[in-house]
Coordinates of C-alpha atoms in Angstrom, one line a residue:
M21 CA -65.9 171.8 101.2
L22 CA -69.4 169.1 101.4
L23 CA -67.7 165.9 100.4
A24 CA -64.9 166.6 102.5
T25 CA -67.7 166.2 105.8
H26 CA -68.6 163.0 104.5
S27 CA -66.7 160.3 105.3
P28 CA -64.7 158.8 102.4
L29 CA -65.5 155.2 103.4
L30 CA -68.8 156.2 103.8
C31 CA -69.6 157.9 99.5
V32 CA -67.1 153.2 98.7
E33 CA -70.3 151.8 101.7
L34 CA -72.1 153.5 99.4
V35 CA -71.5 152.7 95.9
W36 CA -71.0 149.3 97.0
C37 CA -73.6 148.9 98.7
L38 CA -75.7 149.6 96.0
R39 CA -74.0 147.6 93.6
I40 CA -74.7 144.2 95.7
L41 CA -78.9 145.3 95.1
I42 CA -78.3 146.1 91.6
H43 CA -76.9 142.6 91.3
F44 CA -79.5 141.2 93.1
L45 CA -82.8 142.6 91.5
L46 CA -80.2 141.6 87.3
F47 CA -79.9 138.2 89.3
C48 CA -84.1 137.9 90.0
C49 CA -84.9 138.9 86.4
P50 CA -84.9 135.6 84.0
A51 CA -81.9 135.4 81.7
N52 CA -81.6 134.7 78.4
I53 CA -79.0 132.9 76.4
N54 CA -78.7 135.4 73.2
T55 CA -75.4 137.9 73.2
V56 CA -76.9 140.8 72.4
N57 CA -79.4 140.2 75.4
N58 CA -76.5 140.1 77.4
Q59 CA -74.5 143.0 76.2
N60 CA -78.2 145.0 76.5
K61 CA -78.5 143.5 80.6
V62 CA -74.8 145.3 81.1
N63 CA -75.9 148.5 80.0
R64 CA -78.7 148.9 82.1
F65 CA -77.0 147.4 84.6
N66 CA -74.4 150.3 84.1
Y67 CA -77.3 153.2 83.2
I68 CA -79.2 152.3 86.7
L69 CA -75.4 152.1 88.4
F70 CA -75.1 155.3 87.5
L71 CA -78.8 157.2 88.1
L72 CA -78.5 155.4 92.0
I73 CA -75.1 157.4 92.1
V74 CA -75.9 160.2 91.1
V75 CA -79.9 160.6 93.7
A76 CA -78.0 158.6 96.4
F77 CA -75.4 161.6 96.1
G78 CA -77.6 163.7 96.1
I79 CA -79.6 162.8 99.1
F80 CA -75.8 162.1 100.9
F81 CA -74.6 164.9 100.7
S82 CA -77.9 167.2 101.3
D83 CA -78.4 170.1 103.6
F84 CA -81.2 169.5 104.7
D85 CA -82.1 169.0 107.4
F86 CA -84.4 165.9 107.2
F87 CA -81.7 164.9 104.1
K88 CA -79.2 164.1 107.0
N89 CA -81.4 162.7 109.5
L90 CA -81.8 160.1 106.5
Q91 CA -77.5 160.5 106.0
G92 CA -76.9 159.9 110.0
K93 CA -79.2 156.2 110.2
S94 CA -78.1 155.4 106.4
R95 CA -74.0 155.5 108.2
V96 CA -75.1 153.1 110.5
I97 CA -76.5 150.7 108.2
L98 CA -74.2 150.7 105.9
Q99 CA -70.6 150.8 107.9
S100 CA -72.9 147.6 109.8
V101 CA -73.1 146.0 106.4
S102 CA -69.6 147.2 105.6
I103 CA -68.3 144.7 108.3
S104 CA -70.2 142.5 108.4
L105 CA -69.4 141.7 104.4
I106 CA -65.8 142.4 106.3
K107 CA -65.9 140.2 109.2
F108 CA -67.4 137.0 106.7
G109 CA -64.7 137.6 103.5
I110 CA -67.9 138.0 101.2
Q111 CA -68.4 140.4 98.6
G112 CA -71.7 141.6 96.1
D113 CA -69.8 140.5 93.3
Y114 CA -68.1 136.8 94.3
F115 CA -71.7 135.8 95.6
F116 CA -73.2 136.5 92.1
Q117 CA -70.1 134.8 90.5
T118 CA -70.6 131.5 91.8
V119 CA -74.0 131.1 91.0
G120 CA -73.3 132.3 87.7
E121 CA -70.9 129.5 88.2
I122 CA -73.5 127.1 89.4
R123 CA -75.5 127.9 86.5
N124 CA -72.8 127.3 83.8
L125 CA -72.5 124.2 85.4
A126 CA -76.1 122.7 85.5
T127 CA -76.2 124.0 81.6
D128 CA -72.7 121.9 81.0
N129 CA -74.4 119.1 83.2
R130 CA -76.6 119.1 80.8
N131 CA -74.7 119.4 77.6
Q132 CA -72.9 116.2 79.0
K133 CA -75.9 114.6 79.1
V134 CA -76.7 114.4 75.5
K135 CA -73.5 114.3 74.5
I136 CA -72.9 111.1 76.2
A137 CA -77.0 109.3 74.9
E138 CA -75.8 110.7 71.2
L139 CA -72.1 108.4 72.0
E140 CA -74.3 105.1 73.3
N141 CA -76.0 106.0 70.5
K142 CA -74.1 106.0 67.7
I143 CA -71.7 102.5 70.0
T144 CA -75.0 100.3 69.6
R145 CA -75.1 101.4 65.6
L146 CA -71.8 100.5 64.4
N147 CA -72.3 97.2 67.8
E148 CA -75.3 96.0 64.2
V149 CA -73.3 96.9 61.9
K150 CA -70.6 94.8 63.3
R151 CA -72.7 91.5 64.6
E152 CA -73.7 92.3 60.6
N153 CA -70.5 92.0 59.4
E154 CA -69.3 88.9 61.3
S155 CA -72.8 87.0 60.1
L156 CA -71.8 88.6 56.2
K157 CA -68.2 86.9 56.6
I158 CA -70.1 83.6 57.5
E159 CA -72.1 83.4 55.3
L160 CA -68.9 83.4 52.9
G161 CA -68.9 79.9 53.8
V162 CA -71.9 78.9 52.5
K163 CA -70.7 80.7 49.4
A164 CA -68.1 79.8 49.2
S165 CA -69.4 76.0 48.2
P166 CA -69.8 74.0 45.4
G167 CA -73.1 75.5 42.8
I168 CA -73.1 79.2 44.8
S169 CA -72.3 81.9 42.8
E170 CA -74.6 84.9 45.1
L171 CA -75.9 85.0 48.3
T172 CA -79.0 87.6 48.5
P173 CA -79.4 88.6 52.2
L174 CA -84.1 88.3 52.9
K175 CA -85.2 90.0 56.5
I176 CA -87.8 89.1 57.9
I177 CA -90.4 90.8 58.0
G178 CA -92.8 88.5 59.8
R179 CA -93.5 85.0 61.8
S180 CA -96.1 82.9 62.0
P181 CA -97.6 82.6 65.6
S182 CA -97.8 78.3 65.6
S183 CA -94.4 76.8 66.6
Y184 CA -96.2 73.8 64.7
N185 CA -96.1 75.4 62.0
Q186 CA -92.5 77.0 61.2
T187 CA -93.1 80.1 58.5
I188 CA -91.7 83.2 58.2
Y189 CA -92.0 86.1 55.7
L190 CA -89.4 88.0 54.0
N191 CA -89.1 90.7 52.3
G192 CA -87.8 89.8 49.0
G193 CA -89.5 87.4 46.5
Q194 CA -89.6 86.9 42.3
S195 CA -88.0 90.5 41.3
E196 CA -85.5 90.2 43.9
G197 CA -85.0 86.2 42.2
V198 CA -86.0 84.2 44.9
Q199 CA -87.8 81.1 43.5
K200 CA -90.4 78.5 44.9
D201 CA -87.6 75.8 46.9
Q202 CA -85.1 77.7 46.9
P203 CA -83.2 76.7 50.3
I204 CA -81.9 79.4 52.6
F205 CA -79.6 80.3 54.2
S206 CA -78.4 81.8 58.2
R207 CA -75.0 82.5 60.0
G208 CA -73.5 79.4 57.8
F209 CA -76.6 77.1 58.2
L210 CA -79.2 75.6 56.8
V211 CA -82.2 77.2 58.1
G212 CA -85.5 75.9 55.2
K213 CA -86.5 76.7 52.2
I214 CA -88.8 79.1 50.3
E215 CA -92.0 77.1 50.0
S216 CA -93.9 80.2 47.7
S217 CA -92.9 83.5 46.4
E218 CA -95.1 87.4 45.1
K219 CA -93.4 89.8 42.8
H220 CA -92.0 91.4 46.6
S221 CA -92.4 88.8 49.3
S222 CA -92.0 85.7 49.6
Q223 CA -92.9 83.0 52.2
A224 CA -90.2 79.8 53.7
I225 CA -90.7 77.6 56.1
L226 CA -87.5 76.7 59.0
I227 CA -86.1 73.2 59.2
T228 CA -88.3 72.8 62.2
N229 CA -91.9 73.2 60.4
H230 CA -93.2 69.7 59.5
R231 CA -93.1 70.5 56.1
F232 CA -89.8 70.1 55.6
V233 CA -87.3 67.3 54.0
A234 CA -84.1 67.9 53.1
P235 CA -81.7 64.6 52.3
V236 CA -78.7 64.7 54.5
I237 CA -75.5 62.8 55.1
L238 CA -73.4 62.6 58.6
S239 CA -70.6 63.9 58.1
E240 CA -67.8 59.8 60.0
S241 CA -70.2 57.2 59.3
R242 CA -71.3 58.8 55.6
A243 CA -75.6 57.6 56.9
L244 CA -77.5 59.2 54.5
G245 CA -81.0 59.9 55.7
L246 CA -84.0 62.2 55.4
L247 CA -83.9 65.2 57.4
R248 CA -87.6 66.0 59.5
G249 CA -88.7 69.1 61.2
G250 CA -92.3 68.5 63.5
L251 CA -93.7 68.0 67.2
K252 CA -90.4 66.5 68.5
G253 CA -88.3 68.5 67.6
V254 CA -85.5 68.6 63.8
I255 CA -84.3 64.0 63.6
I256 CA -83.2 62.2 60.8
E257 CA -84.6 58.8 59.7
Q258 CA -84.5 56.4 57.3
I259 CA -81.2 56.0 58.7
R260 CA -79.8 51.9 57.8
A261 CA -79.5 50.0 61.0
D262 CA -75.7 48.7 60.9
I263 CA -74.6 51.9 61.1
E264 CA -73.0 52.5 64.0
I265 CA -73.2 56.6 64.6
G266 CA -71.5 59.2 66.8
L267 CA -73.0 61.6 69.0
D268 CA -71.9 64.7 67.9
E269 CA -71.6 64.4 64.1
S270 CA -72.4 66.8 61.9
I271 CA -75.1 66.9 59.5
L272 CA -74.7 68.2 56.0
T273 CA -76.9 68.9 53.3
A274 CA -76.4 65.5 50.4
G275 CA -76.2 67.5 47.7
L276 CA -79.5 66.5 46.6
L277 CA -82.7 68.0 44.8
D278 CA -82.8 71.8 45.1
F279 CA -80.1 72.0 48.1
P280 CA -76.0 72.7 47.6
Q281 CA -73.4 70.2 49.4
N282 CA -72.0 70.2 52.3
I283 CA -74.2 72.8 53.6
P284 CA -73.8 72.1 57.6
I285 CA -76.8 72.4 59.7
G286 CA -77.1 71.0 62.7
K287 CA -75.0 67.8 65.0
V288 CA -76.2 64.2 66.6
Q289 CA -78.1 65.1 69.8
S290 CA -79.2 61.6 70.8
V291 CA -80.3 58.0 69.2
L292 CA -84.3 57.8 69.1
S293 CA -85.2 54.2 67.8
Q294 CA -84.4 50.8 69.0
K295 CA -82.3 48.2 67.9
S296 CA -84.8 46.3 66.9
E297 CA -85.9 48.8 64.7
I298 CA -85.3 47.8 60.6
F299 CA -83.9 51.7 60.1
Q300 CA -82.4 54.2 62.4
T301 CA -83.7 57.2 64.0
I302 CA -81.7 60.1 65.8
S303 CA -82.7 63.8 66.7
V304 CA -80.9 66.8 65.5
M305 CA -79.0 69.6 67.6
L306 CA -79.3 73.0 65.8
P307 CA -76.6 75.3 66.3
F308 CA -78.4 78.2 67.2
N309 CA -82.5 79.4 68.2
L310 CA -84.4 79.8 65.2
N311 CA -86.5 82.0 66.5
E312 CA -83.8 84.8 67.0
L313 CA -83.4 85.1 63.4
E314 CA -83.9 87.9 61.7
T315 CA -81.8 88.2 58.5
V316 CA -81.4 84.9 55.9
Y317 CA -80.0 84.9 52.7
I318 CA -80.6 82.5 49.3
A319 CA -78.2 80.7 47.2
K320 CA -78.4 81.8 43.3
Q321 CA -77.3 78.6 41.8

């Protein structure tokens, strides 16, 4: 009897608006990604919804004059809200669902950024491994040279500040088989020799150092000379004046002193001496910048 006097549409509107209100209140509360907390949140929502529906129905179906006046005003408000929402095609559940989806998209975006950073890190490491493998392939060519049985890699852990005194410090010493005057290689080329060796560290001079001297031979003219480093760069001295030297000739170790034979060093860049001089002097073009070295190899003979 009491229910018949009230519009069913009004009841639906009342319940629906109450649900939107509860959604809004819960949405404003701090979210928790924990599954248990989410379940508690749903249970709390249902409990509050039930209580509000009971209270609202008690008010709207009450016979007290005060509540009857409130009913009339509430009908106008609820009908206005309902008509507006229907007019614009907006539903409360969809609104909060959309907001939740936006939050999920933001979380997914952060996760994707983390995955991208991890992949970039893996790519960087793989490129470094690839570079090291390519370097090792080149060093295998040195190992094939006569008199060389094994190559041992050494990391460069320090450098001399002077460009004139080209000295490097290595992370291996006598315990790793490093001995004084051993040649050092990189990318298949001779780059220097060991100057001193301690138990677990050593010091080497590069071929650009003024103290470095090595007998060499030119690949085409077969001219012999003495390679030196210095302020003018790497040069070869004491080449006979009657030998015709070609530009871009390869320069190899002559197999004298402590250096294995036929290890490449660089190419002929230019002739520095005059024709009237007894011996020729040539400048050497190195295959790469020695300041970029990170790892060198010693050869066990």
